[in-house]
Amino acid sequence: MEKLGDLQLFCAAVEAGSLVAAGERLGASGAVVSKRLMKLEASLGVRLLQRTTRRLSTTPEGEAYYRRVRPLLDELAAADAELAAGRLAPSGVLRVTASASFGRRHVAGHLPAFLARYPQVDVQLTLTDTVLNLVDAGLDVAIRIGRPDEASWVARRLCPSRRVLVASSDYLARRGVPVSPADLADHDCLLLDAAAGARSQTWRFDGPDGPVAVKVAGRFSCNYGEAIGEACIAGGGVAIKAVWDVGGALADGRLVALLPDYALPAQQVYALYPSRRQLPAKVRAFVDFLSELYGDPPYWERGIGQQ
């Protein structure tokens, strides 16, 4: 970096024709400029400038050196300017990952609006239920449900993710409406299970008198949340579902929310990115965009009512 400063002083001296004028341009005294230029000449083993009491001129070697160095300094200045502009105006390729279901429902459909707002940004969206390492996968930001385990990364809360107990009207007409968590032991419960082999689970609620746990069972388990929702709409049983997934079915009556006095533990939607320091403008813009878009309560809960 010191050599870079010396080159800038050299070019300024050539262009100004004076050590004093070069120093004024770069905020250094004429004596300091003279000392550093002599050091530069010593390191190169060649005289670059002819100095007299009245004027400054380049030697043939100095003229050739200036013609090589000046374009390099201009390129560096342009690169610095582009980088600074990138910090101020979002630009470049933004690489985003989200879970398959949430990303399809609540990320992908909003990307055209984001791209229209930021025409210098391109988005690459990866939808997967595999938890990817952002650095290893070359990603800028992940949208995840639940508090991430990666303590070294920044997790910005975007909005709550409320979960509800639901069933279809057809199922309830056949099997009855549960009035307490204990009643669920007599119902067919649809079980979300990573291995899709569970026959029973313990469901936990926050009730009027404190926490409640009930063991439930069912003949259908699945590793994919959307499939649980479809089976529930089809009358297959009672399920725990996130409102972001079944908000439409609740709004149009295909599903009914149960046990309004017994809340399920709340989850949160987070944006996860590797570092808060020197955060690229494209990442900050995208996270701000989603936070503003989702709101609190998020748009998929408005008009449905709260438990």
Short mmCIF file of N, CA and C in Angstrom, two decimals, residues 88-267:
data_model
loop_
_atom_site.label_atom_id
_atom_site.label_comp_id
_atom_site.label_asym_id
_atom_site.label_seq_id
_atom_site.Cartn_x
_atom_site.Cartn_y
_atom_site.Cartn_z
N LEU A 88 -23.78 0.99 -2.47
CA LEU A 88 -24.88 1.95 -2.37
C LEU A 88 -26.09 1.50 -3.16
N ALA A 89 -25.86 0.97 -4.37
CA ALA A 89 -26.95 0.53 -5.23
C ALA A 89 -26.87 -0.98 -5.38
N PRO A 90 -27.90 -1.72 -5.00
CA PRO A 90 -27.86 -3.18 -5.13
C PRO A 90 -27.58 -3.61 -6.56
N SER A 91 -26.64 -4.54 -6.72
CA SER A 91 -26.29 -5.01 -8.04
C SER A 91 -25.62 -6.37 -7.92
N GLY A 92 -25.54 -7.08 -9.04
CA GLY A 92 -24.87 -8.37 -9.08
C GLY A 92 -25.85 -9.53 -8.91
N VAL A 93 -25.30 -10.73 -8.81
CA VAL A 93 -26.09 -11.95 -8.68
C VAL A 93 -26.34 -12.22 -7.20
N LEU A 94 -27.61 -12.37 -6.83
CA LEU A 94 -28.01 -12.69 -5.46
C LEU A 94 -28.42 -14.16 -5.43
N ARG A 95 -27.73 -14.95 -4.61
CA ARG A 95 -27.99 -16.39 -4.53
C ARG A 95 -28.74 -16.68 -3.23
N VAL A 96 -29.97 -17.18 -3.38
CA VAL A 96 -30.90 -17.37 -2.26
C VAL A 96 -31.30 -18.83 -2.17
N THR A 97 -31.46 -19.33 -0.96
CA THR A 97 -32.02 -20.66 -0.75
C THR A 97 -33.17 -20.57 0.24
N ALA A 98 -34.16 -21.46 0.06
CA ALA A 98 -35.30 -21.55 0.96
C ALA A 98 -35.83 -22.97 0.90
N SER A 99 -36.62 -23.35 1.91
CA SER A 99 -37.24 -24.67 1.87
C SER A 99 -38.18 -24.75 0.68
N ALA A 100 -38.40 -25.96 0.18
CA ALA A 100 -39.16 -26.13 -1.05
C ALA A 100 -40.56 -25.55 -0.94
N SER A 101 -41.28 -25.87 0.13
CA SER A 101 -42.67 -25.43 0.25
C SER A 101 -42.76 -23.92 0.50
N PHE A 102 -42.03 -23.44 1.49
CA PHE A 102 -42.12 -22.01 1.81
C PHE A 102 -41.59 -21.17 0.66
N GLY A 103 -40.49 -21.62 0.06
CA GLY A 103 -39.92 -20.86 -1.05
C GLY A 103 -40.86 -20.79 -2.24
N ARG A 104 -41.55 -21.86 -2.52
CA ARG A 104 -42.48 -21.86 -3.65
C ARG A 104 -43.66 -20.95 -3.37
N ARG A 105 -44.16 -20.97 -2.13
CA ARG A 105 -45.36 -20.20 -1.80
C ARG A 105 -45.07 -18.72 -1.51
N HIS A 106 -43.95 -18.44 -0.85
CA HIS A 106 -43.78 -17.10 -0.30
C HIS A 106 -42.45 -16.43 -0.63
N VAL A 107 -41.68 -17.01 -1.56
CA VAL A 107 -40.47 -16.34 -2.04
C VAL A 107 -40.53 -16.18 -3.56
N ALA A 108 -40.69 -17.28 -4.28
CA ALA A 108 -40.59 -17.25 -5.74
C ALA A 108 -41.56 -16.26 -6.38
N GLY A 109 -42.80 -16.25 -5.91
CA GLY A 109 -43.80 -15.40 -6.52
C GLY A 109 -43.57 -13.91 -6.33
N HIS A 110 -42.71 -13.55 -5.36
CA HIS A 110 -42.45 -12.14 -5.10
C HIS A 110 -41.17 -11.65 -5.78
N LEU A 111 -40.42 -12.56 -6.39
CA LEU A 111 -39.16 -12.16 -7.00
C LEU A 111 -39.33 -11.20 -8.18
N PRO A 112 -40.35 -11.35 -9.02
CA PRO A 112 -40.50 -10.35 -10.09
C PRO A 112 -40.62 -8.92 -9.57
N ALA A 113 -41.32 -8.72 -8.46
CA ALA A 113 -41.44 -7.37 -7.89
C ALA A 113 -40.09 -6.89 -7.38
N PHE A 114 -39.31 -7.79 -6.76
CA PHE A 114 -37.99 -7.41 -6.27
C PHE A 114 -37.07 -7.04 -7.44
N LEU A 115 -37.10 -7.84 -8.49
CA LEU A 115 -36.25 -7.58 -9.66
C LEU A 115 -36.65 -6.28 -10.35
N ALA A 116 -37.94 -5.98 -10.37
CA ALA A 116 -38.38 -4.72 -10.97
C ALA A 116 -37.89 -3.52 -10.17
N ARG A 117 -37.84 -3.69 -8.84
CA ARG A 117 -37.37 -2.60 -7.99
C ARG A 117 -35.87 -2.40 -8.11
N TYR A 118 -35.13 -3.51 -8.33
CA TYR A 118 -33.67 -3.43 -8.40
C TYR A 118 -33.19 -4.03 -9.73
N PRO A 119 -33.21 -3.25 -10.79
CA PRO A 119 -32.92 -3.78 -12.13
C PRO A 119 -31.48 -4.24 -12.34
N GLN A 120 -30.58 -3.89 -11.42
CA GLN A 120 -29.19 -4.32 -11.58
C GLN A 120 -28.88 -5.63 -10.83
N VAL A 121 -29.91 -6.24 -10.25
CA VAL A 121 -29.74 -7.48 -9.49
C VAL A 121 -30.33 -8.65 -10.27
N ASP A 122 -29.61 -9.76 -10.31
CA ASP A 122 -30.12 -11.04 -10.81
C ASP A 122 -30.25 -11.98 -9.61
N VAL A 123 -31.27 -12.85 -9.62
CA VAL A 123 -31.50 -13.76 -8.50
C VAL A 123 -31.40 -15.20 -8.98
N GLN A 124 -30.66 -16.00 -8.21
CA GLN A 124 -30.62 -17.44 -8.40
C GLN A 124 -31.23 -18.07 -7.14
N LEU A 125 -32.39 -18.73 -7.28
CA LEU A 125 -33.12 -19.29 -6.15
C LEU A 125 -32.98 -20.80 -6.13
N THR A 126 -32.52 -21.32 -5.00
CA THR A 126 -32.40 -22.77 -4.80
C THR A 126 -33.43 -23.20 -3.76
N LEU A 127 -34.39 -24.04 -4.17
CA LEU A 127 -35.41 -24.56 -3.26
C LEU A 127 -35.05 -25.98 -2.89
N THR A 128 -34.82 -26.18 -1.60
CA THR A 128 -34.43 -27.50 -1.11
C THR A 128 -34.73 -27.59 0.37
N ASP A 129 -35.10 -28.78 0.84
CA ASP A 129 -35.30 -28.99 2.26
C ASP A 129 -34.00 -29.41 2.95
N THR A 130 -32.93 -29.54 2.18
CA THR A 130 -31.61 -29.79 2.75
C THR A 130 -31.05 -28.48 3.29
N VAL A 131 -30.56 -28.50 4.52
CA VAL A 131 -29.98 -27.30 5.12
C VAL A 131 -28.57 -27.13 4.57
N LEU A 132 -28.41 -26.16 3.69
CA LEU A 132 -27.13 -25.93 3.03
C LEU A 132 -26.25 -25.00 3.85
N ASN A 133 -24.95 -25.25 3.80
CA ASN A 133 -23.98 -24.32 4.37
C ASN A 133 -23.80 -23.17 3.39
N LEU A 134 -24.11 -21.95 3.81
CA LEU A 134 -24.11 -20.83 2.89
C LEU A 134 -22.75 -20.60 2.25
N VAL A 135 -21.69 -20.69 3.04
CA VAL A 135 -20.36 -20.42 2.52
C VAL A 135 -19.94 -21.52 1.55
N ASP A 136 -20.11 -22.77 1.95
CA ASP A 136 -19.70 -23.89 1.10
C ASP A 136 -20.49 -23.91 -0.21
N ALA A 137 -21.78 -23.53 -0.15
CA ALA A 137 -22.62 -23.57 -1.35
C ALA A 137 -22.57 -22.28 -2.15
N GLY A 138 -21.81 -21.29 -1.68
CA GLY A 138 -21.71 -20.04 -2.41
C GLY A 138 -22.99 -19.23 -2.40
N LEU A 139 -23.75 -19.28 -1.30
CA LEU A 139 -25.03 -18.60 -1.21
C LEU A 139 -24.91 -17.30 -0.42
N ASP A 140 -25.79 -16.37 -0.71
CA ASP A 140 -25.78 -15.08 -0.02
C ASP A 140 -26.72 -15.05 1.17
N VAL A 141 -27.88 -15.69 1.05
CA VAL A 141 -28.89 -15.61 2.10
C VAL A 141 -29.79 -16.84 2.05
N ALA A 142 -30.21 -17.29 3.23
CA ALA A 142 -31.15 -18.41 3.34
C ALA A 142 -32.38 -17.94 4.08
N ILE A 143 -33.56 -18.38 3.63
CA ILE A 143 -34.81 -18.12 4.33
C ILE A 143 -35.22 -19.41 5.02
N ARG A 144 -35.28 -19.39 6.35
CA ARG A 144 -35.52 -20.61 7.11
C ARG A 144 -36.58 -20.38 8.19
N ILE A 145 -37.27 -21.48 8.51
CA ILE A 145 -38.28 -21.47 9.57
C ILE A 145 -37.63 -22.05 10.82
N GLY A 146 -37.71 -21.31 11.94
CA GLY A 146 -37.10 -21.78 13.17
C GLY A 146 -35.71 -21.20 13.35
N ARG A 147 -35.30 -21.07 14.59
CA ARG A 147 -34.01 -20.47 14.91
C ARG A 147 -32.88 -21.33 14.37
N PRO A 148 -32.00 -20.77 13.53
CA PRO A 148 -30.90 -21.57 12.97
C PRO A 148 -29.88 -21.96 14.03
N ASP A 149 -29.17 -23.04 13.77
CA ASP A 149 -28.15 -23.51 14.70
C ASP A 149 -26.81 -22.83 14.47
N GLU A 150 -26.61 -22.20 13.31
CA GLU A 150 -25.32 -21.63 12.97
C GLU A 150 -25.11 -20.33 13.74
N ALA A 151 -24.52 -20.44 14.93
CA ALA A 151 -24.39 -19.27 15.81
C ALA A 151 -23.46 -18.21 15.23
N SER A 152 -22.54 -18.61 14.35
CA SER A 152 -21.58 -17.66 13.79
C SER A 152 -22.17 -16.82 12.68
N TRP A 153 -23.39 -17.14 12.22
CA TRP A 153 -24.02 -16.39 11.14
C TRP A 153 -25.10 -15.47 11.69
N VAL A 154 -25.45 -14.48 10.93
CA VAL A 154 -26.45 -13.52 11.34
C VAL A 154 -27.84 -14.06 11.01
N ALA A 155 -28.74 -14.03 11.98
CA ALA A 155 -30.12 -14.46 11.76
C ALA A 155 -31.04 -13.27 12.03
N ARG A 156 -31.64 -12.75 11.00
CA ARG A 156 -32.57 -11.62 11.15
C ARG A 156 -34.00 -12.14 11.08
N ARG A 157 -34.77 -11.88 12.12
CA ARG A 157 -36.16 -12.30 12.15
C ARG A 157 -36.97 -11.50 11.14
N LEU A 158 -37.74 -12.20 10.31
CA LEU A 158 -38.58 -11.54 9.32
C LEU A 158 -40.02 -11.41 9.79
N CYS A 159 -40.55 -12.48 10.40
CA CYS A 159 -41.94 -12.46 10.84
C CYS A 159 -42.22 -13.73 11.64
N PRO A 160 -43.34 -13.77 12.38
CA PRO A 160 -43.70 -15.01 13.08
C PRO A 160 -44.27 -16.04 12.12
N SER A 161 -44.19 -17.30 12.52
CA SER A 161 -44.80 -18.39 11.76
C SER A 161 -45.70 -19.15 12.72
N ARG A 162 -46.98 -18.79 12.71
CA ARG A 162 -47.94 -19.39 13.64
C ARG A 162 -48.37 -20.76 13.11
N ARG A 163 -48.52 -21.71 14.02
CA ARG A 163 -49.01 -23.04 13.66
C ARG A 163 -50.37 -23.27 14.31
N VAL A 164 -51.20 -24.04 13.64
CA VAL A 164 -52.55 -24.30 14.14
C VAL A 164 -52.88 -25.77 13.98
N LEU A 165 -53.84 -26.21 14.79
CA LEU A 165 -54.38 -27.56 14.67
C LEU A 165 -55.58 -27.49 13.73
N VAL A 166 -55.61 -28.33 12.69
CA VAL A 166 -56.64 -28.20 11.66
C VAL A 166 -57.20 -29.56 11.28
N ALA A 167 -58.40 -29.51 10.72
CA ALA A 167 -59.05 -30.68 10.13
C ALA A 167 -60.08 -30.17 9.14
N SER A 168 -60.56 -31.04 8.26
CA SER A 168 -61.60 -30.64 7.30
C SER A 168 -62.98 -30.76 7.94
N SER A 169 -63.94 -30.02 7.40
CA SER A 169 -65.32 -30.10 7.90
C SER A 169 -65.88 -31.50 7.73
N ASP A 170 -65.50 -32.15 6.63
CA ASP A 170 -65.98 -33.52 6.38
C ASP A 170 -65.48 -34.47 7.46
N TYR A 171 -64.20 -34.36 7.80
CA TYR A 171 -63.65 -35.23 8.84
C TYR A 171 -64.34 -34.96 10.18
N LEU A 172 -64.53 -33.70 10.51
CA LEU A 172 -65.14 -33.34 11.79
C LEU A 172 -66.59 -33.81 11.86
N ALA A 173 -67.29 -33.79 10.74
CA ALA A 173 -68.67 -34.28 10.73
C ALA A 173 -68.72 -35.77 11.01
N ARG A 174 -67.71 -36.49 10.57
CA ARG A 174 -67.68 -37.94 10.77
C ARG A 174 -67.18 -38.32 12.15
N ARG A 175 -66.18 -37.58 12.67
CA ARG A 175 -65.47 -38.01 13.88
C ARG A 175 -65.72 -37.12 15.08
N GLY A 176 -66.36 -36.00 14.89
CA GLY A 176 -66.60 -35.11 16.00
C GLY A 176 -65.51 -34.06 16.15
N VAL A 177 -65.82 -32.98 16.86
CA VAL A 177 -64.88 -31.87 17.06
C VAL A 177 -64.20 -32.01 18.42
N PRO A 178 -62.89 -32.11 18.48
CA PRO A 178 -62.21 -32.19 19.78
C PRO A 178 -62.37 -30.87 20.54
N VAL A 179 -62.59 -30.99 21.83
CA VAL A 179 -62.75 -29.78 22.65
C VAL A 179 -61.57 -29.59 23.61
N SER A 180 -60.69 -30.57 23.69
CA SER A 180 -59.49 -30.45 24.52
C SER A 180 -58.39 -31.30 23.87
N PRO A 181 -57.11 -31.03 24.18
CA PRO A 181 -56.04 -31.85 23.62
C PRO A 181 -56.20 -33.33 23.93
N ALA A 182 -56.76 -33.68 25.08
CA ALA A 182 -56.93 -35.09 25.44
C ALA A 182 -57.82 -35.82 24.44
N ASP A 183 -58.76 -35.10 23.81
CA ASP A 183 -59.65 -35.73 22.83
C ASP A 183 -58.91 -36.21 21.60
N LEU A 184 -57.72 -35.66 21.35
CA LEU A 184 -56.97 -36.05 20.15
C LEU A 184 -56.54 -37.51 20.19
N ALA A 185 -56.48 -38.09 21.36
CA ALA A 185 -56.11 -39.51 21.47
C ALA A 185 -57.11 -40.40 20.75
N ASP A 186 -58.32 -39.91 20.52
CA ASP A 186 -59.36 -40.70 19.85
C ASP A 186 -59.54 -40.30 18.39
N HIS A 187 -58.59 -39.53 17.85
CA HIS A 187 -58.70 -39.07 16.46
C HIS A 187 -57.55 -39.62 15.62
N ASP A 188 -57.78 -39.66 14.31
CA ASP A 188 -56.71 -39.97 13.36
C ASP A 188 -55.86 -38.73 13.18
N CYS A 189 -54.61 -38.81 13.57
CA CYS A 189 -53.71 -37.65 13.47
C CYS A 189 -52.71 -37.90 12.35
N LEU A 190 -52.49 -36.89 11.55
CA LEU A 190 -51.55 -36.95 10.42
C LEU A 190 -50.19 -36.49 10.93
N LEU A 191 -49.19 -37.35 10.78
CA LEU A 191 -47.91 -37.16 11.45
C LEU A 191 -46.83 -36.74 10.47
N LEU A 192 -46.26 -35.58 10.71
CA LEU A 192 -45.11 -35.13 9.93
C LEU A 192 -43.87 -35.76 10.54
N ASP A 193 -43.19 -36.58 9.74
CA ASP A 193 -42.06 -37.35 10.26
C ASP A 193 -41.00 -37.44 9.19
N ALA A 194 -39.76 -37.07 9.55
CA ALA A 194 -38.68 -37.04 8.57
C ALA A 194 -38.45 -38.39 7.93
N ALA A 195 -38.67 -39.46 8.68
CA ALA A 195 -38.45 -40.81 8.14
C ALA A 195 -39.75 -41.44 7.62
N ALA A 196 -40.87 -40.73 7.81
CA ALA A 196 -42.18 -41.21 7.36
C ALA A 196 -42.46 -42.62 7.87
N GLY A 197 -42.12 -42.89 9.14
CA GLY A 197 -42.39 -44.20 9.69
C GLY A 197 -43.03 -44.15 11.06
N ALA A 198 -43.39 -42.95 11.50
CA ALA A 198 -43.94 -42.79 12.85
C ALA A 198 -45.37 -43.31 12.91
N ARG A 199 -45.73 -43.92 14.03
CA ARG A 199 -47.12 -44.32 14.28
C ARG A 199 -47.73 -43.49 15.41
N SER A 200 -46.87 -42.80 16.16
CA SER A 200 -47.37 -41.95 17.25
C SER A 200 -46.38 -40.81 17.49
N GLN A 201 -46.88 -39.74 18.08
CA GLN A 201 -46.07 -38.58 18.43
C GLN A 201 -46.66 -37.94 19.67
N THR A 202 -45.86 -37.06 20.29
CA THR A 202 -46.37 -36.24 21.39
C THR A 202 -46.53 -34.81 20.89
N TRP A 203 -47.75 -34.30 20.97
CA TRP A 203 -48.02 -32.92 20.57
C TRP A 203 -48.15 -32.08 21.82
N ARG A 204 -47.56 -30.89 21.79
CA ARG A 204 -47.51 -30.02 22.96
C ARG A 204 -48.24 -28.70 22.68
N PHE A 205 -48.97 -28.22 23.66
CA PHE A 205 -49.76 -27.00 23.54
C PHE A 205 -49.51 -26.11 24.76
N ASP A 206 -49.76 -24.82 24.57
CA ASP A 206 -49.80 -23.88 25.69
C ASP A 206 -51.26 -23.56 25.96
N GLY A 207 -51.78 -24.10 27.04
CA GLY A 207 -53.19 -23.96 27.36
C GLY A 207 -53.47 -22.88 28.38
N PRO A 208 -54.73 -22.66 28.71
CA PRO A 208 -55.10 -21.63 29.70
C PRO A 208 -54.48 -21.89 31.07
N ASP A 209 -54.24 -23.17 31.38
CA ASP A 209 -53.68 -23.52 32.69
C ASP A 209 -52.22 -23.96 32.61
N GLY A 210 -51.58 -23.68 31.47
CA GLY A 210 -50.18 -24.03 31.33
C GLY A 210 -49.94 -25.03 30.21
N PRO A 211 -48.72 -25.54 30.10
CA PRO A 211 -48.37 -26.47 29.03
C PRO A 211 -49.15 -27.79 29.14
N VAL A 212 -49.50 -28.32 27.97
CA VAL A 212 -50.22 -29.59 27.89
C VAL A 212 -49.53 -30.45 26.84
N ALA A 213 -49.31 -31.73 27.17
CA ALA A 213 -48.73 -32.68 26.22
C ALA A 213 -49.69 -33.85 26.07
N VAL A 214 -49.90 -34.28 24.84
CA VAL A 214 -50.79 -35.41 24.58
C VAL A 214 -50.16 -36.31 23.53
N LYS A 215 -50.23 -37.61 23.78
CA LYS A 215 -49.71 -38.57 22.82
C LYS A 215 -50.80 -38.87 21.80
N VAL A 216 -50.47 -38.70 20.52
CA VAL A 216 -51.43 -38.93 19.44
C VAL A 216 -50.90 -40.03 18.53
N ALA A 217 -51.80 -40.61 17.76
CA ALA A 217 -51.43 -41.69 16.85
C ALA A 217 -52.18 -41.52 15.54
N GLY A 218 -51.65 -42.15 14.51
CA GLY A 218 -52.30 -42.09 13.21
C GLY A 218 -51.73 -43.14 12.28
N ARG A 219 -52.47 -43.40 11.24
CA ARG A 219 -52.07 -44.42 10.28
C ARG A 219 -51.32 -43.84 9.09
N PHE A 220 -51.21 -42.52 9.05
CA PHE A 220 -50.55 -41.87 7.92
C PHE A 220 -49.48 -40.93 8.44
N SER A 221 -48.24 -41.13 7.99
CA SER A 221 -47.15 -40.21 8.28
C SER A 221 -46.44 -39.89 6.98
N CYS A 222 -45.80 -38.74 6.94
CA CYS A 222 -45.13 -38.32 5.71
C CYS A 222 -43.99 -37.38 6.08
N ASN A 223 -42.99 -37.36 5.22
CA ASN A 223 -41.83 -36.49 5.45
C ASN A 223 -42.01 -35.13 4.79
N TYR A 224 -43.13 -34.89 4.10
CA TYR A 224 -43.32 -33.66 3.34
C TYR A 224 -44.56 -32.95 3.85
N GLY A 225 -44.37 -31.74 4.35
CA GLY A 225 -45.45 -31.02 4.99
C GLY A 225 -46.64 -30.73 4.10
N GLU A 226 -46.38 -30.39 2.83
CA GLU A 226 -47.50 -30.09 1.93
C GLU A 226 -48.39 -31.31 1.73
N ALA A 227 -47.81 -32.50 1.72
CA ALA A 227 -48.61 -33.72 1.57
C ALA A 227 -49.51 -33.93 2.78
N ILE A 228 -49.00 -33.60 3.97
CA ILE A 228 -49.84 -33.68 5.17
C ILE A 228 -51.03 -32.74 5.02
N GLY A 229 -50.79 -31.55 4.52
CA GLY A 229 -51.86 -30.59 4.33
C GLY A 229 -52.90 -31.07 3.34
N GLU A 230 -52.45 -31.66 2.23
CA GLU A 230 -53.40 -32.16 1.24
C GLU A 230 -54.23 -33.32 1.80
N ALA A 231 -53.59 -34.19 2.57
CA ALA A 231 -54.33 -35.30 3.18
C ALA A 231 -55.34 -34.78 4.18
N CYS A 232 -54.98 -33.71 4.88
CA CYS A 232 -55.90 -33.13 5.85
C CYS A 232 -57.11 -32.52 5.15
N ILE A 233 -56.88 -31.79 4.07
CA ILE A 233 -57.98 -31.20 3.30
C ILE A 233 -58.90 -32.29 2.76
N ALA A 234 -58.32 -33.43 2.40
CA ALA A 234 -59.10 -34.55 1.85
C ALA A 234 -59.88 -35.32 2.91
N GLY A 235 -59.77 -34.90 4.17
CA GLY A 235 -60.53 -35.55 5.23
C GLY A 235 -59.81 -36.68 5.92
N GLY A 236 -58.48 -36.70 5.82
CA GLY A 236 -57.72 -37.80 6.38
C GLY A 236 -57.50 -37.76 7.87
N GLY A 237 -57.72 -36.62 8.49
CA GLY A 237 -57.50 -36.55 9.93
C GLY A 237 -57.16 -35.16 10.40
N VAL A 238 -56.57 -35.10 11.61
CA VAL A 238 -56.19 -33.85 12.26
C VAL A 238 -54.69 -33.65 12.07
N ALA A 239 -54.29 -32.41 11.81
CA ALA A 239 -52.87 -32.14 11.56
C ALA A 239 -52.46 -30.83 12.22
N ILE A 240 -51.17 -30.73 12.48
CA ILE A 240 -50.57 -29.45 12.88
C ILE A 240 -49.96 -28.85 11.62
N LYS A 241 -50.39 -27.65 11.28
CA LYS A 241 -49.92 -27.01 10.07
C LYS A 241 -49.55 -25.55 10.33
N ALA A 242 -48.54 -25.08 9.60
CA ALA A 242 -48.20 -23.66 9.63
C ALA A 242 -49.24 -22.89 8.83
N VAL A 243 -49.60 -21.70 9.32
CA VAL A 243 -50.61 -20.91 8.62
C VAL A 243 -50.09 -20.48 7.25
N TRP A 244 -48.76 -20.28 7.10
CA TRP A 244 -48.25 -19.90 5.79
C TRP A 244 -48.53 -20.97 4.74
N ASP A 245 -48.72 -22.22 5.19
CA ASP A 245 -48.96 -23.34 4.28
C ASP A 245 -50.45 -23.53 3.99
N VAL A 246 -51.29 -23.35 5.01
CA VAL A 246 -52.73 -23.66 4.84
C VAL A 246 -53.61 -22.44 5.02
N GLY A 247 -53.04 -21.24 4.94
CA GLY A 247 -53.84 -20.04 5.12
C GLY A 247 -54.99 -19.94 4.14
N GLY A 248 -54.74 -20.32 2.89
CA GLY A 248 -55.80 -20.27 1.89
C GLY A 248 -56.92 -21.23 2.20
N ALA A 249 -56.57 -22.44 2.66
CA ALA A 249 -57.59 -23.44 3.00
C ALA A 249 -58.39 -23.03 4.22
N LEU A 250 -57.78 -22.33 5.15
CA LEU A 250 -58.51 -21.80 6.31
C LEU A 250 -59.45 -20.67 5.89
N ALA A 251 -58.97 -19.83 4.98
CA ALA A 251 -59.78 -18.68 4.55
C ALA A 251 -61.01 -19.11 3.77
N ASP A 252 -60.88 -20.16 2.94
CA ASP A 252 -62.02 -20.56 2.11
C ASP A 252 -62.84 -21.70 2.72
N GLY A 253 -62.48 -22.13 3.93
CA GLY A 253 -63.29 -23.12 4.63
C GLY A 253 -62.95 -24.56 4.36
N ARG A 254 -61.93 -24.83 3.56
CA ARG A 254 -61.55 -26.22 3.33
C ARG A 254 -60.98 -26.86 4.59
N LEU A 255 -60.41 -26.03 5.45
CA LEU A 255 -59.92 -26.49 6.74
C LEU A 255 -60.50 -25.63 7.85
N VAL A 256 -60.61 -26.23 9.03
CA VAL A 256 -61.13 -25.54 10.21
C VAL A 256 -60.07 -25.58 11.30
N ALA A 257 -59.80 -24.44 11.93
CA ALA A 257 -58.86 -24.39 13.05
C ALA A 257 -59.53 -24.91 14.31
N LEU A 258 -58.82 -25.74 15.06
CA LEU A 258 -59.37 -26.40 16.25
C LEU A 258 -58.69 -25.90 17.53
N LEU A 259 -59.34 -26.16 18.63
CA LEU A 259 -58.80 -25.86 19.97
C LEU A 259 -58.23 -24.44 20.06
N PRO A 260 -59.07 -23.42 19.88
CA PRO A 260 -58.56 -22.04 19.86
C PRO A 260 -57.93 -21.59 21.17
N ASP A 261 -58.23 -22.27 22.28
CA ASP A 261 -57.64 -21.88 23.56
C ASP A 261 -56.30 -22.55 23.82
N TYR A 262 -55.84 -23.38 22.89
CA TYR A 262 -54.59 -24.12 23.08
C TYR A 262 -53.65 -23.80 21.92
N ALA A 263 -52.66 -22.96 22.20
CA ALA A 263 -51.73 -22.51 21.16
C ALA A 263 -50.57 -23.49 21.03
N LEU A 264 -50.11 -23.63 19.82
CA LEU A 264 -48.90 -24.42 19.56
C LEU A 264 -47.68 -23.52 19.69
N PRO A 265 -46.55 -24.07 20.13
CA PRO A 265 -45.34 -23.24 20.27
C PRO A 265 -45.04 -22.48 18.98
N ALA A 266 -44.77 -21.18 19.14
CA ALA A 266 -44.56 -20.32 17.98
C ALA A 266 -43.21 -20.58 17.33
N GLN A 267 -43.15 -20.37 16.05
CA GLN A 267 -41.91 -20.41 15.29
C GLN A 267 -41.70 -19.04 14.65
#
